[in-house]
Backbone atoms as SQL, in Angstrom:
CREATE TABLE atoms (id INTEGER PRIMARY KEY, chain TEXT, resi INTEGER, resn TEXT, atom TEXT, x REAL, y REAL, z REAL);
INSERT INTO atoms VALUES
  (1, 'A', 1, 'MET', 'N', -12.418, 2.398, 15.149),
  (2, 'A', 1, 'MET', 'CA', -11.921, 1.840, 13.914),
  (3, 'A', 1, 'MET', 'C', -12.395, 2.660, 12.725),
  (4, 'A', 2, 'ALA', 'N', -13.595, 3.242, 12.796),
  (5, 'A', 2, 'ALA', 'CA', -14.110, 4.051, 11.688),
  (6, 'A', 2, 'ALA', 'C', -13.186, 5.230, 11.400),
  (7, 'A', 3, 'VAL', 'N', -12.622, 5.818, 12.441),
  (8, 'A', 3, 'VAL', 'CA', -11.696, 6.935, 12.247),
  (9, 'A', 3, 'VAL', 'C', -10.450, 6.455, 11.518),
  (10, 'A', 4, 'ALA', 'N', -9.952, 5.276, 11.885),
  (11, 'A', 4, 'ALA', 'CA', -8.756, 4.739, 11.222),
  (12, 'A', 4, 'ALA', 'C', -9.016, 4.488, 9.744),
  (13, 'A', 5, 'VAL', 'N', -10.189, 3.973, 9.414),
  (14, 'A', 5, 'VAL', 'CA', -10.532, 3.733, 8.012),
  (15, 'A', 5, 'VAL', 'C', -10.587, 5.051, 7.259),
  (16, 'A', 6, 'LYS', 'N', -11.199, 6.057, 7.862),
  (17, 'A', 6, 'LYS', 'CA', -11.280, 7.372, 7.214),
  (18, 'A', 6, 'LYS', 'C', -9.890, 7.956, 6.996),
  (19, 'A', 7, 'LEU', 'N', -9.029, 7.860, 8.008),
  (20, 'A', 7, 'LEU', 'CA', -7.671, 8.391, 7.866),
  (21, 'A', 7, 'LEU', 'C', -6.903, 7.656, 6.781),
  (22, 'A', 8, 'PHE', 'N', -7.088, 6.347, 6.709),
  (23, 'A', 8, 'PHE', 'CA', -6.426, 5.556, 5.686),
  (24, 'A', 8, 'PHE', 'C', -6.844, 6.030, 4.299),
  (25, 'A', 9, 'PHE', 'N', -8.150, 6.204, 4.098),
  (26, 'A', 9, 'PHE', 'CA', -8.619, 6.636, 2.787),
  (27, 'A', 9, 'PHE', 'C', -8.216, 8.077, 2.483),
  (28, 'A', 10, 'VAL', 'N', -8.165, 8.941, 3.470),
  (29, 'A', 10, 'VAL', 'CA', -7.703, 10.311, 3.252),
  (30, 'A', 10, 'VAL', 'C', -6.240, 10.294, 2.794),
  (31, 'A', 11, 'ALA', 'N', -5.430, 9.454, 3.444),
  (32, 'A', 11, 'ALA', 'CA', -4.018, 9.355, 3.048),
  (33, 'A', 11, 'ALA', 'C', -3.884, 8.810, 1.632),
  (34, 'A', 12, 'LEU', 'N', -4.689, 7.815, 1.304),
  (35, 'A', 12, 'LEU', 'CA', -4.617, 7.265, -0.049),
  (36, 'A', 12, 'LEU', 'C', -5.096, 8.268, -1.094),
  (37, 'A', 13, 'ILE', 'N', -6.131, 9.015, -0.785),
  (38, 'A', 13, 'ILE', 'CA', -6.614, 10.030, -1.724),
  (39, 'A', 13, 'ILE', 'C', -5.549, 11.104, -1.926),
  (40, 'A', 14, 'ALA', 'N', -4.905, 11.505, -0.837),
  (41, 'A', 14, 'ALA', 'CA', -3.828, 12.484, -0.962),
  (42, 'A', 14, 'ALA', 'C', -2.701, 11.927, -1.817),
  (43, 'A', 15, 'ALA', 'N', -2.405, 10.658, -1.621),
  (44, 'A', 15, 'ALA', 'CA', -1.362, 10.025, -2.431),
  (45, 'A', 15, 'ALA', 'C', -1.754, 10.002, -3.899),
  (46, 'A', 16, 'VAL', 'N', -3.009, 9.720, -4.167),
  (47, 'A', 16, 'VAL', 'CA', -3.496, 9.705, -5.548),
  (48, 'A', 16, 'VAL', 'C', -3.308, 11.070, -6.185),
  (49, 'A', 17, 'LEU', 'N', -3.583, 12.106, -5.438),
  (50, 'A', 17, 'LEU', 'CA', -3.531, 13.455, -5.987),
  (51, 'A', 17, 'LEU', 'C', -2.123, 14.015, -6.118),
  (52, 'A', 18, 'PHE', 'N', -1.214, 13.589, -5.234),
  (53, 'A', 18, 'PHE', 'CA', 0.062, 14.288, -5.170),
  (54, 'A', 18, 'PHE', 'C', 1.309, 13.482, -5.486),
  (55, 'A', 19, 'THR', 'N', 1.234, 12.151, -5.634),
  (56, 'A', 19, 'THR', 'CA', 2.486, 11.422, -5.804),
  (57, 'A', 19, 'THR', 'C', 2.623, 10.701, -7.138),
  (58, 'A', 20, 'ALA', 'N', 1.700, 10.821, -8.020),
  (59, 'A', 20, 'ALA', 'CA', 1.834, 10.142, -9.308),
  (60, 'A', 20, 'ALA', 'C', 2.989, 10.757, -10.092),
  (61, 'A', 21, 'SER', 'N', 3.803, 9.902, -10.648),
  (62, 'A', 21, 'SER', 'CA', 4.954, 10.343, -11.426),
  (63, 'A', 21, 'SER', 'C', 4.593, 10.313, -12.905),
  (64, 'A', 22, 'PRO', 'N', 4.946, 11.345, -13.675),
  (65, 'A', 22, 'PRO', 'CA', 4.588, 11.349, -15.080),
  (66, 'A', 22, 'PRO', 'C', 5.238, 10.207, -15.870),
  (67, 'A', 23, 'ALA', 'N', 6.365, 9.689, -15.406),
  (68, 'A', 23, 'ALA', 'CA', 7.037, 8.604, -16.114),
  (69, 'A', 23, 'ALA', 'C', 6.485, 7.234, -15.726),
  (70, 'A', 24, 'SER', 'N', 5.579, 7.217, -14.765),
  (71, 'A', 24, 'SER', 'CA', 5.058, 5.955, -14.251),
  (72, 'A', 24, 'SER', 'C', 3.722, 5.607, -14.889),
  (73, 'A', 25, 'ALA', 'N', 3.581, 4.348, -15.265),
  (74, 'A', 25, 'ALA', 'CA', 2.300, 3.879, -15.804),
  (75, 'A', 25, 'ALA', 'C', 1.350, 3.511, -14.674),
  (76, 'A', 26, 'VAL', 'N', 1.886, 3.168, -13.510),
  (77, 'A', 26, 'VAL', 'CA', 1.082, 2.819, -12.341),
  (78, 'A', 26, 'VAL', 'C', 0.765, 4.097, -11.581),
  (79, 'A', 27, 'THR', 'N', -0.456, 4.212, -11.114),
  (80, 'A', 27, 'THR', 'CA', -0.871, 5.384, -10.345),
  (81, 'A', 27, 'THR', 'C', -1.302, 4.956, -8.945),
  (82, 'A', 28, 'CYS', 'N', -1.473, 5.935, -8.084),
  (83, 'A', 28, 'CYS', 'CA', -1.985, 5.629, -6.747),
  (84, 'A', 28, 'CYS', 'C', -3.419, 5.111, -6.822),
  (85, 'A', 29, 'ARG', 'N', -4.136, 5.463, -7.852),
  (86, 'A', 29, 'ARG', 'CA', -5.480, 4.893, -8.035),
  (87, 'A', 29, 'ARG', 'C', -5.387, 3.380, -8.204),
  (88, 'A', 30, 'ASP', 'N', -4.364, 2.919, -8.939),
  (89, 'A', 30, 'ASP', 'CA', -4.146, 1.481, -9.092),
  (90, 'A', 30, 'ASP', 'C', -3.856, 0.830, -7.738),
  (91, 'A', 31, 'VAL', 'N', -3.059, 1.513, -6.927),
  (92, 'A', 31, 'VAL', 'CA', -2.729, 1.000, -5.599),
  (93, 'A', 31, 'VAL', 'C', -3.999, 0.880, -4.765),
  (94, 'A', 32, 'VAL', 'N', -4.788, 1.940, -4.745),
  (95, 'A', 32, 'VAL', 'CA', -6.036, 1.940, -3.965),
  (96, 'A', 32, 'VAL', 'C', -6.956, 0.821, -4.438),
  (97, 'A', 33, 'LYS', 'N', -7.141, 0.728, -5.735),
  (98, 'A', 33, 'LYS', 'CA', -8.056, -0.274, -6.301),
  (99, 'A', 33, 'LYS', 'C', -7.615, -1.686, -5.945),
  (100, 'A', 34, 'ASN', 'N', -6.339, -1.953, -6.061),
  (101, 'A', 34, 'ASN', 'CA', -5.851, -3.308, -5.837),
  (102, 'A', 34, 'ASN', 'C', -5.707, -3.678, -4.363),
  (103, 'A', 35, 'LEU', 'N', -5.477, -2.699, -3.518),
  (104, 'A', 35, 'LEU', 'CA', -5.251, -3.012, -2.112),
  (105, 'A', 35, 'LEU', 'C', -6.466, -2.751, -1.213),
  (106, 'A', 36, 'ALA', 'N', -7.536, -2.228, -1.754),
  (107, 'A', 36, 'ALA', 'CA', -8.745, -1.987, -0.948),
  (108, 'A', 36, 'ALA', 'C', -9.216, -3.239, -0.206),
  (109, 'A', 37, 'PRO', 'N', -9.152, -4.433, -0.805),
  (110, 'A', 37, 'PRO', 'CA', -9.598, -5.617, -0.065),
  (111, 'A', 37, 'PRO', 'C', -8.714, -5.963, 1.145),
  (112, 'A', 38, 'CYS', 'N', -7.569, -5.318, 1.292),
  (113, 'A', 38, 'CYS', 'CA', -6.649, -5.600, 2.402),
  (114, 'A', 38, 'CYS', 'C', -6.964, -4.782, 3.654),
  (115, 'A', 39, 'ILE', 'N', -7.752, -3.742, 3.511),
  (116, 'A', 39, 'ILE', 'CA', -7.971, -2.809, 4.618),
  (117, 'A', 39, 'ILE', 'C', -8.612, -3.480, 5.822),
  (118, 'A', 40, 'SER', 'N', -9.621, -4.319, 5.579),
  (119, 'A', 40, 'SER', 'CA', -10.309, -4.952, 6.711),
  (120, 'A', 40, 'SER', 'C', -9.358, -5.844, 7.510),
  (121, 'A', 41, 'TYR', 'N', -8.432, -6.485, 6.840),
  (122, 'A', 41, 'TYR', 'CA', -7.445, -7.304, 7.553),
  (123, 'A', 41, 'TYR', 'C', -6.484, -6.416, 8.349),
  (124, 'A', 42, 'ALA', 'N', -5.958, -5.395, 7.703),
  (125, 'A', 42, 'ALA', 'CA', -4.989, -4.520, 8.375),
  (126, 'A', 42, 'ALA', 'C', -5.586, -3.863, 9.611),
  (127, 'A', 43, 'LEU', 'N', -6.867, -3.519, 9.539),
  (128, 'A', 43, 'LEU', 'CA', -7.511, -2.843, 10.667),
  (129, 'A', 43, 'LEU', 'C', -8.123, -3.807, 11.677),
  (130, 'A', 44, 'GLY', 'N', -8.010, -5.092, 11.424),
  (131, 'A', 44, 'GLY', 'CA', -8.414, -6.066, 12.426),
  (132, 'A', 44, 'GLY', 'C', -9.802, -6.649, 12.309),
  (133, 'A', 45, 'SER', 'N', -10.604, -6.228, 11.325),
  (134, 'A', 45, 'SER', 'CA', -11.932, -6.823, 11.228),
  (135, 'A', 45, 'SER', 'C', -11.912, -8.211, 10.613),
  (136, 'A', 46, 'ASP', 'N', -10.902, -8.523, 9.816),
  (137, 'A', 46, 'ASP', 'CA', -10.712, -9.873, 9.281),
  (138, 'A', 46, 'ASP', 'C', -9.519, -10.499, 9.992),
  (139, 'A', 47, 'THR', 'N', -9.670, -11.760, 10.379),
  (140, 'A', 47, 'THR', 'CA', -8.561, -12.430, 11.062),
  (141, 'A', 47, 'THR', 'C', -7.607, -13.093, 10.074),
  (142, 'A', 48, 'ALA', 'N', -8.070, -13.332, 8.880),
  (143, 'A', 48, 'ALA', 'CA', -7.224, -13.914, 7.832),
  (144, 'A', 48, 'ALA', 'C', -7.180, -12.944, 6.656),
  (145, 'A', 49, 'ILE', 'N', -6.086, -12.995, 5.921),
  (146, 'A', 49, 'ILE', 'CA', -5.953, -12.124, 4.753),
  (147, 'A', 49, 'ILE', 'C', -6.932, -12.613, 3.685),
  (148, 'A', 50, 'PRO', 'N', -7.826, -11.734, 3.221),
  (149, 'A', 50, 'PRO', 'CA', -8.776, -12.139, 2.182),
  (150, 'A', 50, 'PRO', 'C', -8.067, -12.512, 0.883),
  (151, 'A', 51, 'LYS', 'N', -8.611, -13.490, 0.190),
  (152, 'A', 51, 'LYS', 'CA', -8.042, -13.917, -1.094),
  (153, 'A', 51, 'LYS', 'C', -7.959, -12.732, -2.064),
  (154, 'A', 52, 'ALA', 'N', -8.979, -11.887, -2.052),
  (155, 'A', 52, 'ALA', 'CA', -8.984, -10.719, -2.942),
  (156, 'A', 52, 'ALA', 'C', -7.822, -9.775, -2.625),
  (157, 'A', 53, 'CYS', 'N', -7.424, -9.730, -1.376),
  (158, 'A', 53, 'CYS', 'CA', -6.281, -8.901, -0.986),
  (159, 'A', 53, 'CYS', 'C', -5.013, -9.432, -1.644),
  (160, 'A', 54, 'CYS', 'N', -4.751, -10.722, -1.504),
  (161, 'A', 54, 'CYS', 'CA', -3.550, -11.305, -2.113),
  (162, 'A', 54, 'CYS', 'C', -3.587, -11.190, -3.633),
  (163, 'A', 55, 'ASN', 'N', -4.771, -11.356, -4.212),
  (164, 'A', 55, 'ASN', 'CA', -4.884, -11.179, -5.662),
  (165, 'A', 55, 'ASN', 'C', -4.507, -9.752, -6.049),
  (166, 'A', 56, 'GLY', 'N', -4.952, -8.780, -5.275),
  (167, 'A', 56, 'GLY', 'CA', -4.628, -7.381, -5.534),
  (168, 'A', 56, 'GLY', 'C', -3.143, -7.102, -5.376),
  (169, 'A', 57, 'VAL', 'N', -2.532, -7.689, -4.345),
  (170, 'A', 57, 'VAL', 'CA', -1.087, -7.521, -4.124),
  (171, 'A', 57, 'VAL', 'C', -0.311, -8.083, -5.313),
  (172, 'A', 58, 'ARG', 'N', -0.695, -9.262, -5.766),
  (173, 'A', 58, 'ARG', 'CA', -0.008, -9.883, -6.908),
  (174, 'A', 58, 'ARG', 'C', -0.212, -9.060, -8.190),
  (175, 'A', 59, 'THR', 'N', -1.427, -8.576, -8.396),
  (176, 'A', 59, 'THR', 'CA', -1.703, -7.752, -9.581),
  (177, 'A', 59, 'THR', 'C', -0.870, -6.481, -9.554),
  (178, 'A', 60, 'LEU', 'N', -0.864, -5.815, -8.414),
  (179, 'A', 60, 'LEU', 'CA', -0.104, -4.582, -8.286),
  (180, 'A', 60, 'LEU', 'C', 1.387, -4.835, -8.494),
  (181, 'A', 61, 'ASN', 'N', 1.891, -5.922, -7.958),
  (182, 'A', 61, 'ASN', 'CA', 3.299, -6.263, -8.130),
  (183, 'A', 61, 'ASN', 'C', 3.630, -6.481, -9.606),
  (184, 'A', 62, 'SER', 'N', 2.739, -7.121, -10.335),
  (185, 'A', 62, 'SER', 'CA', 3.003, -7.349, -11.759),
  (186, 'A', 62, 'SER', 'C', 2.865, -6.062, -12.577),
  (187, 'A', 63, 'LEU', 'N', 2.018, -5.132, -12.127),
  (188, 'A', 63, 'LEU', 'CA', 1.877, -3.848, -12.819),
  (189, 'A', 63, 'LEU', 'C', 3.126, -2.973, -12.643),
  (190, 'A', 64, 'ALA', 'N', 3.799, -3.112, -11.518),
  (191, 'A', 64, 'ALA', 'CA', 4.962, -2.272, -11.198),
  (192, 'A', 64, 'ALA', 'C', 6.201, -2.837, -11.888),
  (193, 'A', 65, 'ALA', 'N', 6.250, -2.677, -13.201),
  (194, 'A', 65, 'ALA', 'CA', 7.293, -3.297, -14.016),
  (195, 'A', 65, 'ALA', 'C', 8.556, -2.456, -14.155),
  (196, 'A', 66, 'THR', 'N', 8.465, -1.164, -13.919),
  (197, 'A', 66, 'THR', 'CA', 9.628, -0.286, -14.096),
  (198, 'A', 66, 'THR', 'C', 10.022, 0.334, -12.760),
  (199, 'A', 67, 'THR', 'N', 11.196, 0.931, -12.730),
  (200, 'A', 67, 'THR', 'CA', 11.639, 1.637, -11.522),
  (201, 'A', 67, 'THR', 'C', 10.653, 2.735, -11.158),
  (202, 'A', 68, 'ALA', 'N', 10.185, 3.497, -12.133),
  (203, 'A', 68, 'ALA', 'CA', 9.221, 4.572, -11.861),
  (204, 'A', 68, 'ALA', 'C', 7.928, 4.006, -11.272),
  (205, 'A', 69, 'ASP', 'N', 7.465, 2.883, -11.814),
  (206, 'A', 69, 'ASP', 'CA', 6.259, 2.243, -11.284),
  (207, 'A', 69, 'ASP', 'C', 6.463, 1.822, -9.833),
  (208, 'A', 70, 'ARG', 'N', 7.585, 1.159, -9.556),
  (209, 'A', 70, 'ARG', 'CA', 7.853, 0.672, -8.200),
  (210, 'A', 70, 'ARG', 'C', 7.972, 1.835, -7.212),
  (211, 'A', 71, 'ARG', 'N', 8.580, 2.922, -7.648),
  (212, 'A', 71, 'ARG', 'CA', 8.698, 4.096, -6.766),
  (213, 'A', 71, 'ARG', 'C', 7.333, 4.734, -6.521),
  (214, 'A', 72, 'THR', 'N', 6.491, 4.767, -7.538),
  (215, 'A', 72, 'THR', 'CA', 5.147, 5.312, -7.361),
  (216, 'A', 72, 'THR', 'C', 4.367, 4.480, -6.354),
  (217, 'A', 73, 'VAL', 'N', 4.400, 3.160, -6.517),
  (218, 'A', 73, 'VAL', 'CA', 3.707, 2.276, -5.573),
  (219, 'A', 73, 'VAL', 'C', 4.257, 2.483, -4.168),
  (220, 'A', 74, 'CYS', 'N', 5.569, 2.544, -4.048),
  (221, 'A', 74, 'CYS', 'CA', 6.195, 2.753, -2.744),
  (222, 'A', 74, 'CYS', 'C', 5.719, 4.058, -2.107),
  (223, 'A', 75, 'ASN', 'N', 5.705, 5.142, -2.866),
  (224, 'A', 75, 'ASN', 'CA', 5.269, 6.427, -2.314),
  (225, 'A', 75, 'ASN', 'C', 3.804, 6.406, -1.900),
  (226, 'A', 76, 'CYS', 'N', 2.981, 5.708, -2.651),
  (227, 'A', 76, 'CYS', 'CA', 1.569, 5.579, -2.284),
  (228, 'A', 76, 'CYS', 'C', 1.430, 4.794, -0.982),
  (229, 'A', 77, 'LEU', 'N', 2.172, 3.702, -0.877),
  (230, 'A', 77, 'LEU', 'CA', 2.131, 2.892, 0.344),
  (231, 'A', 77, 'LEU', 'C', 2.727, 3.647, 1.526),
  (232, 'A', 78, 'LYS', 'N', 3.759, 4.434, 1.264),
  (233, 'A', 78, 'LYS', 'CA', 4.370, 5.244, 2.316),
  (234, 'A', 78, 'LYS', 'C', 3.353, 6.238, 2.874),
  (235, 'A', 79, 'SER', 'N', 2.602, 6.885, 1.998),
  (236, 'A', 79, 'SER', 'CA', 1.566, 7.822, 2.436),
  (237, 'A', 79, 'SER', 'C', 0.482, 7.110, 3.234),
  (238, 'A', 80, 'ALA', 'N', 0.090, 5.934, 2.766),
  (239, 'A', 80, 'ALA', 'CA', -0.929, 5.163, 3.488),
  (240, 'A', 80, 'ALA', 'C', -0.398, 4.723, 4.846),
  (241, 'A', 81, 'ALA', 'N', 0.857, 4.304, 4.892),
  (242, 'A', 81, 'ALA', 'CA', 1.450, 3.872, 6.159),
  (243, 'A', 81, 'ALA', 'C', 1.482, 5.008, 7.168),
  (244, 'A', 82, 'ALA', 'N', 1.689, 6.226, 6.691),
  (245, 'A', 82, 'ALA', 'CA', 1.699, 7.380, 7.599),
  (246, 'A', 82, 'ALA', 'C', 0.355, 7.549, 8.297),
  (247, 'A', 83, 'SER', 'N', -0.722, 7.116, 7.653),
  (248, 'A', 83, 'SER', 'CA', -2.040, 7.242, 8.278),
  (249, 'A', 83, 'SER', 'C', -2.206, 6.270, 9.437),
  (250, 'A', 84, 'PHE', 'N', -1.321, 5.276, 9.533),
  (251, 'A', 84, 'PHE', 'CA', -1.369, 4.310, 10.633),
  (252, 'A', 84, 'PHE', 'C', -0.418, 4.680, 11.769),
  (253, 'A', 85, 'ALA', 'N', 0.109, 5.882, 11.763),
  (254, 'A', 85, 'ALA', 'CA', 1.094, 6.293, 12.763),
  (255, 'A', 85, 'ALA', 'C', 0.595, 6.086, 14.188),
  (256, 'A', 86, 'ASN', 'N', -0.684, 6.284, 14.413),
  (257, 'A', 86, 'ASN', 'CA', -1.244, 6.110, 15.754),
  (258, 'A', 86, 'ASN', 'C', -1.817, 4.719, 15.969),
  (259, 'A', 87, 'ASN', 'N', -1.591, 3.814, 15.023),
  (260, 'A', 87, 'ASN', 'CA', -2.098, 2.452, 15.128),
  (261, 'A', 87, 'ASN', 'C', -0.991, 1.484, 14.694),
  (262, 'A', 88, 'PRO', 'N', 0.031, 1.312, 15.544),
  (263, 'A', 88, 'PRO', 'CA', 1.157, 0.469, 15.153),
  (264, 'A', 88, 'PRO', 'C', 0.779, -0.984, 14.865),
  (265, 'A', 89, 'ALA', 'N', -0.263, -1.486, 15.513),
  (266, 'A', 89, 'ALA', 'CA', -0.692, -2.863, 15.249),
  (267, 'A', 89, 'ALA', 'C', -1.181, -2.991, 13.809),
  (268, 'A', 90, 'ALA', 'N', -1.942, -2.009, 13.334),
  (269, 'A', 90, 'ALA', 'CA', -2.434, -2.038, 11.953),
  (270, 'A', 90, 'ALA', 'C', -1.281, -1.888, 10.967),
  (271, 'A', 91, 'LEU', 'N', -0.335, -1.008, 11.262),
  (272, 'A', 91, 'LEU', 'CA', 0.824, -0.833, 10.391),
  (273, 'A', 91, 'LEU', 'C', 1.633, -2.126, 10.316),
  (274, 'A', 92, 'ASN', 'N', 1.803, -2.780, 11.446),
  (275, 'A', 92, 'ASN', 'CA', 2.536, -4.042, 11.479),
  (276, 'A', 92, 'ASN', 'C', 1.834, -5.103, 10.631),
  (277, 'A', 93, 'LYS', 'N', 0.517, -5.216, 10.779),
  (278, 'A', 93, 'LYS', 'CA', -0.234, -6.189, 9.973),
  (279, 'A', 93, 'LYS', 'C', -0.142, -5.847, 8.491),
  (280, 'A', 94, 'ALA', 'N', -0.322, -4.581, 8.157),
  (281, 'A', 94, 'ALA', 'CA', -0.277, -4.157, 6.754),
  (282, 'A', 94, 'ALA', 'C', 1.091, -4.432, 6.139),
  (283, 'A', 95, 'SER', 'N', 2.145, -4.215, 6.900),
  (284, 'A', 95, 'SER', 'CA', 3.497, -4.408, 6.361),
  (285, 'A', 95, 'SER', 'C', 3.810, -5.873, 6.095),
  (286, 'A', 96, 'ARG', 'N', 3.094, -6.783, 6.731),
  (287, 'A', 96, 'ARG', 'CA', 3.343, -8.220, 6.536),
  (288, 'A', 96, 'ARG', 'C', 2.513, -8.817, 5.403),
  (289, 'A', 97, 'ILE', 'N', 1.563, -8.075, 4.873),
  (290, 'A', 97, 'ILE', 'CA', 0.663, -8.619, 3.849),
  (291, 'A', 97, 'ILE', 'C', 1.401, -9.132, 2.609),
  (292, 'A', 98, 'PRO', 'N', 2.304, -8.358, 1.998),
  (293, 'A', 98, 'PRO', 'CA', 2.944, -8.875, 0.773),
  (294, 'A', 98, 'PRO', 'C', 3.615, -10.238, 0.984),
  (295, 'A', 99, 'ALA', 'N', 4.406, -10.366, 2.040),
  (296, 'A', 99, 'ALA', 'CA', 5.091, -11.637, 2.295),
  (297, 'A', 99, 'ALA', 'C', 4.090, -12.762, 2.546),
  (298, 'A', 100, 'ALA', 'N', 3.029, -12.465, 3.283),
  (299, 'A', 100, 'ALA', 'CA', 2.008, -13.477, 3.558),
  (300, 'A', 100, 'ALA', 'C', 1.302, -13.916, 2.275),
  (301, 'A', 101, 'CYS', 'N', 1.292, -13.045, 1.282),
  (302, 'A', 101, 'CYS', 'CA', 0.685, -13.365, -0.012),
  (303, 'A', 101, 'CYS', 'C', 1.704, -13.960, -0.983),
  (304, 'A', 102, 'GLY', 'N', 2.934, -14.147, -0.524),
  (305, 'A', 102, 'GLY', 'CA', 3.965, -14.734, -1.366),
  (306, 'A', 102, 'GLY', 'C', 4.590, -13.764, -2.350),
  (307, 'A', 103, 'VAL', 'N', 4.529, -12.476, -2.035),
  (308, 'A', 103, 'VAL', 'CA', 5.072, -11.444, -2.921),
  (309, 'A', 103, 'VAL', 'C', 6.217, -10.729, -2.211),
  (310, 'A', 104, 'ARG', 'N', 7.326, -10.598, -2.904),
  (311, 'A', 104, 'ARG', 'CA', 8.477, -9.861, -2.366),
  (312, 'A', 104, 'ARG', 'C', 8.482, -8.478, -3.002),
  (313, 'A', 105, 'VAL', 'N', 8.312, -7.446, -2.176),
  (314, 'A', 105, 'VAL', 'CA', 8.302, -6.083, -2.716),
  (315, 'A', 105, 'VAL', 'C', 9.676, -5.424, -2.648),
  (316, 'A', 106, 'GLY', 'N', 10.554, -5.903, -1.796),
  (317, 'A', 106, 'GLY', 'CA', 11.920, -5.388, -1.756),
  (318, 'A', 106, 'GLY', 'C', 12.124, -4.158, -0.899),
  (319, 'A', 107, 'TYR', 'N', 11.121, -3.753, -0.152),
  (320, 'A', 107, 'TYR', 'CA', 11.269, -2.624, 0.762),
  (321, 'A', 107, 'TYR', 'C', 10.236, -2.758, 1.866),
  (322, 'A', 108, 'ALA', 'N', 10.495, -2.070, 2.966),
  (323, 'A', 108, 'ALA', 'CA', 9.566, -2.090, 4.092),
  (324, 'A', 108, 'ALA', 'C', 8.409, -1.141, 3.822),
  (325, 'A', 109, 'ILE', 'N', 7.230, -1.555, 4.203),
  (326, 'A', 109, 'ILE', 'CA', 6.070, -0.663, 4.083),
  (327, 'A', 109, 'ILE', 'C', 5.951, 0.084, 5.403),
  (328, 'A', 110, 'ASN', 'N', 6.469, 1.291, 5.386),
  (329, 'A', 110, 'ASN', 'CA', 6.403, 2.150, 6.574),
  (330, 'A', 110, 'ASN', 'C', 6.556, 3.601, 6.159),
  (331, 'A', 111, 'PRO', 'N', 6.203, 4.518, 7.038),
  (332, 'A', 111, 'PRO', 'CA', 6.224, 5.936, 6.664),
  (333, 'A', 111, 'PRO', 'C', 7.615, 6.530, 6.486),
  (334, 'A', 112, 'LYS', 'N', 8.663, 5.775, 6.797),
  (335, 'A', 112, 'LYS', 'CA', 10.029, 6.315, 6.708),
  (336, 'A', 112, 'LYS', 'C', 10.848, 5.717, 5.575),
  (337, 'A', 113, 'VAL', 'N', 10.254, 4.850, 4.784),
  (338, 'A', 113, 'VAL', 'CA', 11.000, 4.204, 3.704),
  (339, 'A', 113, 'VAL', 'C', 11.454, 5.241, 2.686),
  (340, 'A', 114, 'ASN', 'N', 12.668, 5.059, 2.156),
  (341, 'A', 114, 'ASN', 'CA', 13.186, 5.947, 1.127),
  (342, 'A', 114, 'ASN', 'C', 12.853, 5.338, -0.247),
  (343, 'A', 115, 'CYS', 'N', 11.763, 5.777, -0.825),
  (344, 'A', 115, 'CYS', 'CA', 11.299, 5.216, -2.095),
  (345, 'A', 115, 'CYS', 'C', 12.234, 5.542, -3.253),
  (346, 'A', 116, 'ASN', 'N', 13.037, 6.600, -3.126),
  (347, 'A', 116, 'ASN', 'CA', 13.969, 6.952, -4.205),
  (348, 'A', 116, 'ASN', 'C', 15.122, 5.961, -4.325),
  (349, 'A', 117, 'SER', 'N', 15.299, 5.114, -3.311),
  (350, 'A', 117, 'SER', 'CA', 16.391, 4.133, -3.362),
  (351, 'A', 117, 'SER', 'C', 15.969, 2.856, -4.096),
  (352, 'A', 118, 'ILE', 'N', 14.713, 2.771, -4.482),
  (353, 'A', 118, 'ILE', 'CA', 14.197, 1.576, -5.152),
  (354, 'A', 118, 'ILE', 'C', 14.592, 1.608, -6.622),
  (355, 'A', 119, 'SER', 'N', 15.057, 0.469, -7.107),
  (356, 'A', 119, 'SER', 'CA', 15.415, 0.406, -8.536),
  (357, 'A', 119, 'SER', 'C', 14.539, -0.597, -9.260);
């Protein structure tokens, strides 16, 4: 599991460095900060979604007010999802978090999502 956590953070750091859009007010740093409490659930150490995770999901959803913001968040999540390629159970759990927190993001959280189609 330690390797999976490291890969997840490497993917998020790469996303922070390479996917921020100049027109977007939301950055991958915002994604990392708000979704960090979700990692233990996605990787299986928590059996229930932590309250802080849902709070972060809701905060991030409210921050993503424009198309550019939503696309930035999507690209950050897409990069993070790619780090779960060898752990489909974790990817499946992570992809269900927004709905479980009562948030509709409007796209699938997976490494193949087309973030440019988000409006």
